[in-house]
Short mmCIF file of C-alpha atoms in Angstrom, two decimals:
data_model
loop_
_atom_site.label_atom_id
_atom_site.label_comp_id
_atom_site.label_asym_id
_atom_site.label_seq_id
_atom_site.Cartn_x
_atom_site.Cartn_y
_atom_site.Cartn_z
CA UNK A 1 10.46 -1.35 -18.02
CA UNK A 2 9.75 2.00 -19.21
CA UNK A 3 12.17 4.96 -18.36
CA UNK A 4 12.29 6.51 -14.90
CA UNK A 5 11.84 10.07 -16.67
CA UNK A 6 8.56 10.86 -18.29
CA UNK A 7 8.26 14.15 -20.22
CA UNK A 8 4.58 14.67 -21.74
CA UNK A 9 4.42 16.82 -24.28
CA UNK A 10 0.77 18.26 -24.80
CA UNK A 11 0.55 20.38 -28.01
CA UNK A 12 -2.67 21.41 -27.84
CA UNK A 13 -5.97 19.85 -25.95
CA UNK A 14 -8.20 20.27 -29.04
CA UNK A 15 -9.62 17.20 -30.44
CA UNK A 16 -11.26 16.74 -33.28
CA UNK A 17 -13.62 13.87 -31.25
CA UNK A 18 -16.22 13.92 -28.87
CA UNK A 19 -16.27 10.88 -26.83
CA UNK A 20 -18.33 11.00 -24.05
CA UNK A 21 -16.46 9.86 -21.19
CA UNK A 22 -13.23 12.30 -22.51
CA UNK A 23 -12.08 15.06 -19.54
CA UNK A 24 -8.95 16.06 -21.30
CA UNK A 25 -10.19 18.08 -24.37
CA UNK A 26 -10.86 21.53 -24.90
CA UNK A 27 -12.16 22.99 -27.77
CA UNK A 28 -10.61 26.83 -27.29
CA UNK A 29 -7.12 25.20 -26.54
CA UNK A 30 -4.22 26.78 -28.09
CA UNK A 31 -1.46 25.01 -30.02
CA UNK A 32 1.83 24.62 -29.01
CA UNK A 33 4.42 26.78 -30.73
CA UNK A 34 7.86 25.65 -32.03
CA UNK A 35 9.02 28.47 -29.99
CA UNK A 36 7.71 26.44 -26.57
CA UNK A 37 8.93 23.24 -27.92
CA UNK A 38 12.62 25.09 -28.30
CA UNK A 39 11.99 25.63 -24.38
CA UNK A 40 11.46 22.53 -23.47
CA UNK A 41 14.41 21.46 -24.98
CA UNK A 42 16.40 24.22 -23.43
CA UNK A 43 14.42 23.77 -20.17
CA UNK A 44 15.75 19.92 -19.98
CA UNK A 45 19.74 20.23 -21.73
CA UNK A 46 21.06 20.51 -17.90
CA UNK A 47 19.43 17.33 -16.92
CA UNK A 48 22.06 14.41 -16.52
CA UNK A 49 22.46 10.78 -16.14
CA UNK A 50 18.83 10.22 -17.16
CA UNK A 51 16.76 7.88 -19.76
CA UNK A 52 13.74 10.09 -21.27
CA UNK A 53 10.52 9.19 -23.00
CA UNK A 54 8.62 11.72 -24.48
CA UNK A 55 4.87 11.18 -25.37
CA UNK A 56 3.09 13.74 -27.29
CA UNK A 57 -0.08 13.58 -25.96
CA UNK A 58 -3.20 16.26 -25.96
CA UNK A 59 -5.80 16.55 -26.56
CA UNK A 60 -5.64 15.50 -29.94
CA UNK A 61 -1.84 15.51 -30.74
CA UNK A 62 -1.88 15.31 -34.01
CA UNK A 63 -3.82 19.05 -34.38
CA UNK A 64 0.27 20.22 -33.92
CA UNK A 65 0.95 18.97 -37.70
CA UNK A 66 3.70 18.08 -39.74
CA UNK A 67 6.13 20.58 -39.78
CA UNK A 68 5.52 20.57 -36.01
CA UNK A 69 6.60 17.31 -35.50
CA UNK A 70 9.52 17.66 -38.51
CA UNK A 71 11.39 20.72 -36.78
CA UNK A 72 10.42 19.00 -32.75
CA UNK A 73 11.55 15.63 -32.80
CA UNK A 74 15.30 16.02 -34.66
CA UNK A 75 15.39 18.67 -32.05
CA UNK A 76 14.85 16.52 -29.20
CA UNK A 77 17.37 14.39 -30.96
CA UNK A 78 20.03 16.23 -31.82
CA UNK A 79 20.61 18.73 -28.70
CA UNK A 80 19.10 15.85 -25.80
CA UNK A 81 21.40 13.05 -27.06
CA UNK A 82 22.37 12.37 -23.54
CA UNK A 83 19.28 11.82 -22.31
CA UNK A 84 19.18 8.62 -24.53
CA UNK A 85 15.21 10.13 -26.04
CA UNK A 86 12.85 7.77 -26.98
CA UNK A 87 9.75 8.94 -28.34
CA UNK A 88 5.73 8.01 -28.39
CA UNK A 89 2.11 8.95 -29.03
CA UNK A 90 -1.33 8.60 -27.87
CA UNK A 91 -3.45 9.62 -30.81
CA UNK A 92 -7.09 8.80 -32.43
CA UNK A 93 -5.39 8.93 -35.49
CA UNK A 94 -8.41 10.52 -37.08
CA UNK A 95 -5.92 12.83 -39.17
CA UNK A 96 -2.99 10.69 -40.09
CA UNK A 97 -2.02 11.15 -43.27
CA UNK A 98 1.30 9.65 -45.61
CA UNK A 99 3.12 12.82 -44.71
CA UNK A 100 2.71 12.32 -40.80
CA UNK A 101 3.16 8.40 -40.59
CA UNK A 102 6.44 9.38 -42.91
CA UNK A 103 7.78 11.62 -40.18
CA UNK A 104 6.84 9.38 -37.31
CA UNK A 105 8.16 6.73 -38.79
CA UNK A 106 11.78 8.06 -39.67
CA UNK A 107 11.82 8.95 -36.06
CA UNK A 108 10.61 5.54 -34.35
CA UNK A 109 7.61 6.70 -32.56
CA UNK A 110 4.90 3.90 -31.49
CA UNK A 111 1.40 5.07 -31.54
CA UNK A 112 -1.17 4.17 -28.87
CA UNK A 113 -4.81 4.71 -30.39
CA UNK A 114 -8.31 4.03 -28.51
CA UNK A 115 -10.63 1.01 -29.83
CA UNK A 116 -13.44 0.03 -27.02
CA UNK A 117 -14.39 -2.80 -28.38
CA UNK A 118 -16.51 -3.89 -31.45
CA UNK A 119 -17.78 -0.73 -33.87
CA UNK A 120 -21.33 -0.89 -32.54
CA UNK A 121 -20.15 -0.59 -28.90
CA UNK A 122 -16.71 2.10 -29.77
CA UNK A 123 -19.25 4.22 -31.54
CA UNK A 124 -21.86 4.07 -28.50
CA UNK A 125 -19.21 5.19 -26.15
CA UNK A 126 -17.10 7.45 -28.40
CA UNK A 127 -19.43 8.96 -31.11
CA UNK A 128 -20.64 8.52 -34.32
CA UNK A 129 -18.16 7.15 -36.94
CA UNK A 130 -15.26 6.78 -34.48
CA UNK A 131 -14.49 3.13 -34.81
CA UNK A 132 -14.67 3.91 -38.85
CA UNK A 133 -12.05 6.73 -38.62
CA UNK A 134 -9.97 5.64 -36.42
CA UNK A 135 -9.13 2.32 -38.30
CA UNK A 136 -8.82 4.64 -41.56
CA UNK A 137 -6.28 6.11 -39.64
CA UNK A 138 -4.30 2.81 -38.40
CA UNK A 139 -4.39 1.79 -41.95
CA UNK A 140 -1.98 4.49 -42.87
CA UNK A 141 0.06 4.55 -40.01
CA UNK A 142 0.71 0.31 -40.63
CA UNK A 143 1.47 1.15 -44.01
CA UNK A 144 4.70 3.30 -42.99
CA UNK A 145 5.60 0.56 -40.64
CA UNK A 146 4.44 2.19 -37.60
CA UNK A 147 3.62 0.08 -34.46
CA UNK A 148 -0.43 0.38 -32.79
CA UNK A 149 -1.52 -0.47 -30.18
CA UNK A 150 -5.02 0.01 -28.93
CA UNK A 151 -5.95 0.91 -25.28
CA UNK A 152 -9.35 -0.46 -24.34
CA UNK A 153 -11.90 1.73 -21.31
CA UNK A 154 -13.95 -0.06 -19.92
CA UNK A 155 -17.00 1.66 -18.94
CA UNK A 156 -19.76 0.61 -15.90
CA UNK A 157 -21.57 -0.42 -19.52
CA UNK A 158 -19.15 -2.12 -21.64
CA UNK A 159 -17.92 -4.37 -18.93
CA UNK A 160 -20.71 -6.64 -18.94
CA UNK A 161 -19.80 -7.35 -22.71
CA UNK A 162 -16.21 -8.35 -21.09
CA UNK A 163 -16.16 -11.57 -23.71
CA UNK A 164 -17.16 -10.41 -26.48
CA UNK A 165 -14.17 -7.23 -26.06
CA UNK A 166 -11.70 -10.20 -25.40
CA UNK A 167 -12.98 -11.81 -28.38
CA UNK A 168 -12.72 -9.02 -30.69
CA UNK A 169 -8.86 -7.74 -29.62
CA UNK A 170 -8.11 -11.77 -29.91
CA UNK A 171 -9.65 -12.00 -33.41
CA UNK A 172 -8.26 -8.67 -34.86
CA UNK A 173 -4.02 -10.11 -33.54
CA UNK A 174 -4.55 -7.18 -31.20
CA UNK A 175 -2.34 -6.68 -28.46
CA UNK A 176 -4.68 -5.02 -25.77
CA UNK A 177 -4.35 -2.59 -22.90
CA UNK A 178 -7.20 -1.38 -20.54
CA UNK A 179 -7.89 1.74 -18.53
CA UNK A 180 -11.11 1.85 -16.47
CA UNK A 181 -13.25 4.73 -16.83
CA UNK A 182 -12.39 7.44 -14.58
CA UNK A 183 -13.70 9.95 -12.55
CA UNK A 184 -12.45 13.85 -13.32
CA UNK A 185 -11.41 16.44 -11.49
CA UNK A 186 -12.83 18.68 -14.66
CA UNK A 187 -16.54 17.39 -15.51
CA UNK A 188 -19.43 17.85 -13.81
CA UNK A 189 -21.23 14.54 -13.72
CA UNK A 190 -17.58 12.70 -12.86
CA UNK A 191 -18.97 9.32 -12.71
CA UNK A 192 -21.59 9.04 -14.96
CA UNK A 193 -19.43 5.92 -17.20
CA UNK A 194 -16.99 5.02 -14.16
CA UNK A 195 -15.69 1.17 -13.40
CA UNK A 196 -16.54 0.65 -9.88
CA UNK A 197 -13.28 -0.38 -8.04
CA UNK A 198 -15.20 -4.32 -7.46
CA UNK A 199 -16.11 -4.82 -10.79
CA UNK A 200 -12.46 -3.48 -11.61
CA UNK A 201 -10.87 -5.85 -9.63
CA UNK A 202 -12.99 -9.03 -10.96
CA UNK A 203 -12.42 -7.98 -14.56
CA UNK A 204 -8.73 -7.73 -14.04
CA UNK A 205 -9.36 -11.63 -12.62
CA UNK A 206 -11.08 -12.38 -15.60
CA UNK A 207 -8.59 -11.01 -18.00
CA UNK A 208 -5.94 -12.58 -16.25
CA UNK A 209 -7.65 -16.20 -16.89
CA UNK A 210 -8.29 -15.02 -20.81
CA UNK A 211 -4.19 -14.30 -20.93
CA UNK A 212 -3.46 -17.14 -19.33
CA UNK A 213 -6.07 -19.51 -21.57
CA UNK A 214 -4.68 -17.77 -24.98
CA UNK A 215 -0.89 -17.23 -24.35
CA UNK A 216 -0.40 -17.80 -27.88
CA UNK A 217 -2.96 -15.23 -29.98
CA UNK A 218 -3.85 -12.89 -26.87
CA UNK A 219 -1.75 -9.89 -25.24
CA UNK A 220 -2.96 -8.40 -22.42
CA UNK A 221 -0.69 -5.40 -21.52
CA UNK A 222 -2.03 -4.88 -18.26
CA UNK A 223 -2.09 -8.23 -17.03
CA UNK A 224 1.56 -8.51 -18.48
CA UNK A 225 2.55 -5.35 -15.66
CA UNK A 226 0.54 -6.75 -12.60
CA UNK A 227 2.47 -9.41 -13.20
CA UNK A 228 5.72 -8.05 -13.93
CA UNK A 229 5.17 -5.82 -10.70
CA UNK A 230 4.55 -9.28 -8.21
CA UNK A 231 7.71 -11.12 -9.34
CA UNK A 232 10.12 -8.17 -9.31
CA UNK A 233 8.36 -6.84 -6.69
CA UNK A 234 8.69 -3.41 -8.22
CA UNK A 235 6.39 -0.86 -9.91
CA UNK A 236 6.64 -0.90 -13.62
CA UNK A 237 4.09 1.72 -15.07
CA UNK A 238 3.54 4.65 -13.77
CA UNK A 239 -0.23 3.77 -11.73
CA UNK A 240 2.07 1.74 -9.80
CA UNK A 241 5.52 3.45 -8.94
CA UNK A 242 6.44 7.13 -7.32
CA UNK A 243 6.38 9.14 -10.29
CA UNK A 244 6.48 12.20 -8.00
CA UNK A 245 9.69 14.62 -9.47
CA UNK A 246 10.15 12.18 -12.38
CA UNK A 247 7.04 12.56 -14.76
CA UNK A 248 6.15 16.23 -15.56
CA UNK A 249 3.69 17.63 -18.29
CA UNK A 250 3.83 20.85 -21.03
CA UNK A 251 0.88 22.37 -21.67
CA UNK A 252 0.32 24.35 -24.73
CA UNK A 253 1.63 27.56 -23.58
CA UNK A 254 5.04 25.77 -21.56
CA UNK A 255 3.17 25.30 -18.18
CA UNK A 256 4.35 22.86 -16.33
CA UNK A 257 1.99 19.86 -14.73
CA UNK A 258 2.62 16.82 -12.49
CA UNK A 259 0.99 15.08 -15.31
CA UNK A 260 -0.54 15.36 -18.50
CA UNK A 261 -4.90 14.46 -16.30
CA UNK A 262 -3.39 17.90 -15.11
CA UNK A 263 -3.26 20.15 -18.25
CA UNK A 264 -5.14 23.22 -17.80
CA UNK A 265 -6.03 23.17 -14.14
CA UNK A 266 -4.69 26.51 -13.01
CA UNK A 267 -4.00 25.00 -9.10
CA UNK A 268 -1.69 22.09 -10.56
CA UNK A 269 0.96 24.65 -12.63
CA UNK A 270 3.90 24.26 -11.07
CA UNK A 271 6.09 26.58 -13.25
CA UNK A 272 6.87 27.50 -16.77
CA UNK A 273 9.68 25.98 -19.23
CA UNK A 274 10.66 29.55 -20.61
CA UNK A 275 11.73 30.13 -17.29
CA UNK A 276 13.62 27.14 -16.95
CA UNK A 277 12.94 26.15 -13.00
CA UNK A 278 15.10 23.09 -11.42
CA UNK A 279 13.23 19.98 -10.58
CA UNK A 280 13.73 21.07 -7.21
CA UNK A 281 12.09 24.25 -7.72
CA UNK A 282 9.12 22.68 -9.22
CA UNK A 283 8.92 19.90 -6.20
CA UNK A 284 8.51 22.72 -3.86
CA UNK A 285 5.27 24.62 -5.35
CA UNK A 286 2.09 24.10 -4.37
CA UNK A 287 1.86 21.46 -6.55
CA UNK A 288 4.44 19.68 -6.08
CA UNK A 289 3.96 20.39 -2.01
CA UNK A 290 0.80 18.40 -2.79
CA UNK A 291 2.01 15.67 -4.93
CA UNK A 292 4.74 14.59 -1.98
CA UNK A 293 2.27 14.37 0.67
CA UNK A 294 0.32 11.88 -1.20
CA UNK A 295 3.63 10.35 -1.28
CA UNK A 296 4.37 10.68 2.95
CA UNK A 297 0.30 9.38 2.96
CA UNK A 298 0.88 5.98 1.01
CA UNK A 299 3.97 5.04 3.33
CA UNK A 300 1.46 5.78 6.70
CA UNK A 301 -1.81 4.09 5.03
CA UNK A 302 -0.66 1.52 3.33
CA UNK A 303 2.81 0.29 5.95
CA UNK A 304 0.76 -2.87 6.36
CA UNK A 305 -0.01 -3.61 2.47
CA UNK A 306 2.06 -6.50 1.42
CA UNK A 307 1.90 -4.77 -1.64
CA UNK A 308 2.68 -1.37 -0.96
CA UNK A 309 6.24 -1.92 -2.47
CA UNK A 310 4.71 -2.39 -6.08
CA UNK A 311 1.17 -0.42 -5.59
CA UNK A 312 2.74 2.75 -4.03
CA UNK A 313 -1.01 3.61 -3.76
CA UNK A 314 -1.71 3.95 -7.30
CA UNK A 315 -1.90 6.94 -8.69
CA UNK A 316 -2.53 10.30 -7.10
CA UNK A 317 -4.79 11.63 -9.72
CA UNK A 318 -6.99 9.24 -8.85
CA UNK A 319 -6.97 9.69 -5.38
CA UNK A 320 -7.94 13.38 -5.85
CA UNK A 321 -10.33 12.98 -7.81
CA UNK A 322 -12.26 10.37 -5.75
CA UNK A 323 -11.50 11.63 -3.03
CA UNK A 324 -11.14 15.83 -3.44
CA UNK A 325 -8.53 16.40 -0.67
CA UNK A 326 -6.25 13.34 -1.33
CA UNK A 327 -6.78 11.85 2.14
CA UNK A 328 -7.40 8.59 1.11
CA UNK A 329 -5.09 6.40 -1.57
CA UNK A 330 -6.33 5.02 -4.99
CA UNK A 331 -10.61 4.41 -5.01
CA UNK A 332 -9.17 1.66 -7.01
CA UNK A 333 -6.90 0.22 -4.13
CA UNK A 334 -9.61 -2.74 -3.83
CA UNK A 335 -9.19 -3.71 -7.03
CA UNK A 336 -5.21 -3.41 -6.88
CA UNK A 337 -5.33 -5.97 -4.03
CA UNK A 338 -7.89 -8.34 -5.86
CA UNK A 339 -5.60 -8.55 -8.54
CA UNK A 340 -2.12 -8.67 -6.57
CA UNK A 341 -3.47 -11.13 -4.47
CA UNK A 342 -4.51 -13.33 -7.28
CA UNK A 343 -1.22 -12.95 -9.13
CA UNK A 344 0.55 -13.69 -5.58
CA UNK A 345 -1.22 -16.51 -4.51
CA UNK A 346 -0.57 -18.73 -7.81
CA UNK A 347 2.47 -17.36 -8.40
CA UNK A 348 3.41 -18.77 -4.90
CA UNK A 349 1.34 -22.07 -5.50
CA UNK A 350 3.14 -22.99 -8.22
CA UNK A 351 6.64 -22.43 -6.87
CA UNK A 352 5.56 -24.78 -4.27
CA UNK A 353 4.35 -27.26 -6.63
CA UNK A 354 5.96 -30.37 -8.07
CA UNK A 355 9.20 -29.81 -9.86
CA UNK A 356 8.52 -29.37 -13.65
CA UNK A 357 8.61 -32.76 -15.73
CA UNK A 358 11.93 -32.95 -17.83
CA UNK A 359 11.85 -32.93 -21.69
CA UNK A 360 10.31 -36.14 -23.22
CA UNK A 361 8.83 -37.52 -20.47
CA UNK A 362 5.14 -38.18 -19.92
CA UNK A 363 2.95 -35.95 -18.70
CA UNK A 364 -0.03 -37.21 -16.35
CA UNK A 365 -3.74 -36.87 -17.62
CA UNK A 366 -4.05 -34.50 -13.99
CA UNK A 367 -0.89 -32.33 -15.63
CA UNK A 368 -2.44 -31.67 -18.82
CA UNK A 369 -5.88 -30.23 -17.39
CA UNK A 370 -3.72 -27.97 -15.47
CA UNK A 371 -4.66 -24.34 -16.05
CA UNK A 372 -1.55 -22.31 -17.54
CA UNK A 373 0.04 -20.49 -14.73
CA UNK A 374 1.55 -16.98 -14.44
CA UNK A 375 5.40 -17.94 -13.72
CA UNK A 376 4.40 -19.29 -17.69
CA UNK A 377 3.17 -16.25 -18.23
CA UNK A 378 6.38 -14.62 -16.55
CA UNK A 379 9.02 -16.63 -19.04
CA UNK A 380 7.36 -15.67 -21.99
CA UNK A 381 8.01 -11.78 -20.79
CA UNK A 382 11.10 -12.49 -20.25
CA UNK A 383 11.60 -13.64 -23.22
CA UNK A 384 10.01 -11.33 -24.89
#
């Protein structure tokens, strides 16, 4: 379970890449200052009784550089020790170098990276020479001990090569997480590479079956979440769980988001950490105004969900963007319900089912062509 506070810290939204599905870059961005990073730290020191992760994200986070990251994170450390910080990073990790991983490393921060797939298809969707640079990058990182982990988009393209993805993350010891493509606020053709909510909600199907089939050399992060979600009958990740007053975002400049999809959208500030505003203060903007009645909406659209208590709607972001006013929930709520409903109907079947066979007895030739089930699935989380 991650924890319930969420600062994203957004250094700059420069990137260095040029994939073609990306909404979140800019190439004039500033960077942040270690003057706004002070700020932050200042802006949060009044916050109690609270578990914090902060991801640096951008943009391209890694533009901030070393001595960035060297002064910022013993910071965080030192004057935030009651907020418990934990620290992590979505990166491309196109400019990692010995003196970054070094830093990172003495300070414990896991690294999420972006792999679609095989090189021929990751270069397709994300330029020339990504796939190339990027694992030049993870090569350094995994030599200072650093833990990667890839996240996988799945485009309206790359989803009919579903296997062959699988395959790959399986045959590199990958663990894998998914996002679907998107639709933005920010570009002009917003659904030129989006997943259509159906063929979200059969891949998630599908992925749950290749977890399920390869519980011993295949992770599927995702899958690992739904199903989390369904047996605790809670939202775990933030798609999934009011993150309204308890995830914020720092631009650049100190400007304050409900999230990092946000960043740079001049409607969605909601204040500035130099000035130091409340969480109360920020909750009552425009913004925030905005982000709670998507909030009140998912607890009058969706009373009747037998999910609602673990979908929450998914995520707001979403909903604006497919939607433009936020009238409507998640576009993705149909595949949210194909999924929960999968997870809840075996999960249920095999509670119902025959009592598991003790140790050292014999298992029936019926037993052994059994598919493995999700409350499997479940223990080895828990164990985990």
């Amino acid at each position: 379970m991650k924890n319930p506070f969420h600062v994203m810290i957004i250094p700059t939204l420069g990137c260095p890449g040029r994939c073609k599905y990306c909404w979140s870059s800019d190439v004039n961005s500033p960077k942040m200052t270690l003057a706004t990073a002070e700020a932050i730290v200042r802006w949060l020191e009044p916050l109690q009784d609270q578990r914090v992760t902060f991801t640096f994200h951008g943009g391209e986070p890694l533009l901030a550089g070393p001595e960035f990251y060297r002064e910022v994170l013993p910071m965080i450390e030192k004057r935030l020790p009651h907020l418990s910080p934990e620290f992590a990073m979505q990166t491309n990790l196109w400019l990692m170098t010995d003196e970054l991983a070094e830093i990172l490393s003495s300070h414990h921060v896991p690294l999420g990276s972006s792999i679609d797939g095989p090189k021929d298809l990751t270069d397709y969707q994300r330029g020339d020479d990504y796939f190339e640079r990027t694992l030049a990058g993870y090569r350094t990182a995994t030599a200072h001990g650093l833990l990667v982990r890839f996240i996988c988009t799945f485009t309206n393209s790359s989803v009919e090569r579903k296997e062959e993805i699988v395959e790959f993350f399986r045959s590199q010891g990958w663990g894998m997480k998914l996002h679907p493509a998107l639709p933005s606020l920010k570009g002009d053709n917003p659904n030129e590479w989006t997943l259509s909510p159906t063929e979200y909600g059969e891949l998630l199907v599908y992925l749950l079956d290749a977890a399920l089939a390869n519980p011993d050399d295949l992770e599927i992060m995702n899958i690992n979440d739904l199903c989390r979600c369904v047996f605790t009958r809670s939202g775990c990740v933030c798609t999934y769980a009011d993150c309204m007053g308890t995830t914020f975002a720092i631009g650049p400049n100190g400007d304050i988001y409900p999230c990092y999809r946000f960043v740079g959208m001049p409607e969605w500030v909601m204040g500035n950490v130099h000035d130091a505003p409340t969480v109360e203060m920020l909750m009552q903007t425009q913004a925030g105004v905005r982000m709670l009645a998507f909030k009140d909406h998912v607890d009058s659209a969706c009373k009747d969900c037998a999910h609602i208590n673990y979908c929450r709607g998914g995520c707001p972001y979403n909903a604006l963007a497919g939607d433009a006013d936020a009238s409507g929930v998640d576009p993705h709520c149909v595949a949210y319900k194909r999924i929960f409903d999968e997870i809840t109907a075996r999960m249920e079947a095999e509670m119902q089912a025959a009592p598991a066979v003790p140790a050292g007895a014999r298992v029936s030739r019926v037993r052994r062509k059994e598919k493995p089930g999700v409350m499997m699935l479940m223990r080895k989380i828990v164990e985990k």
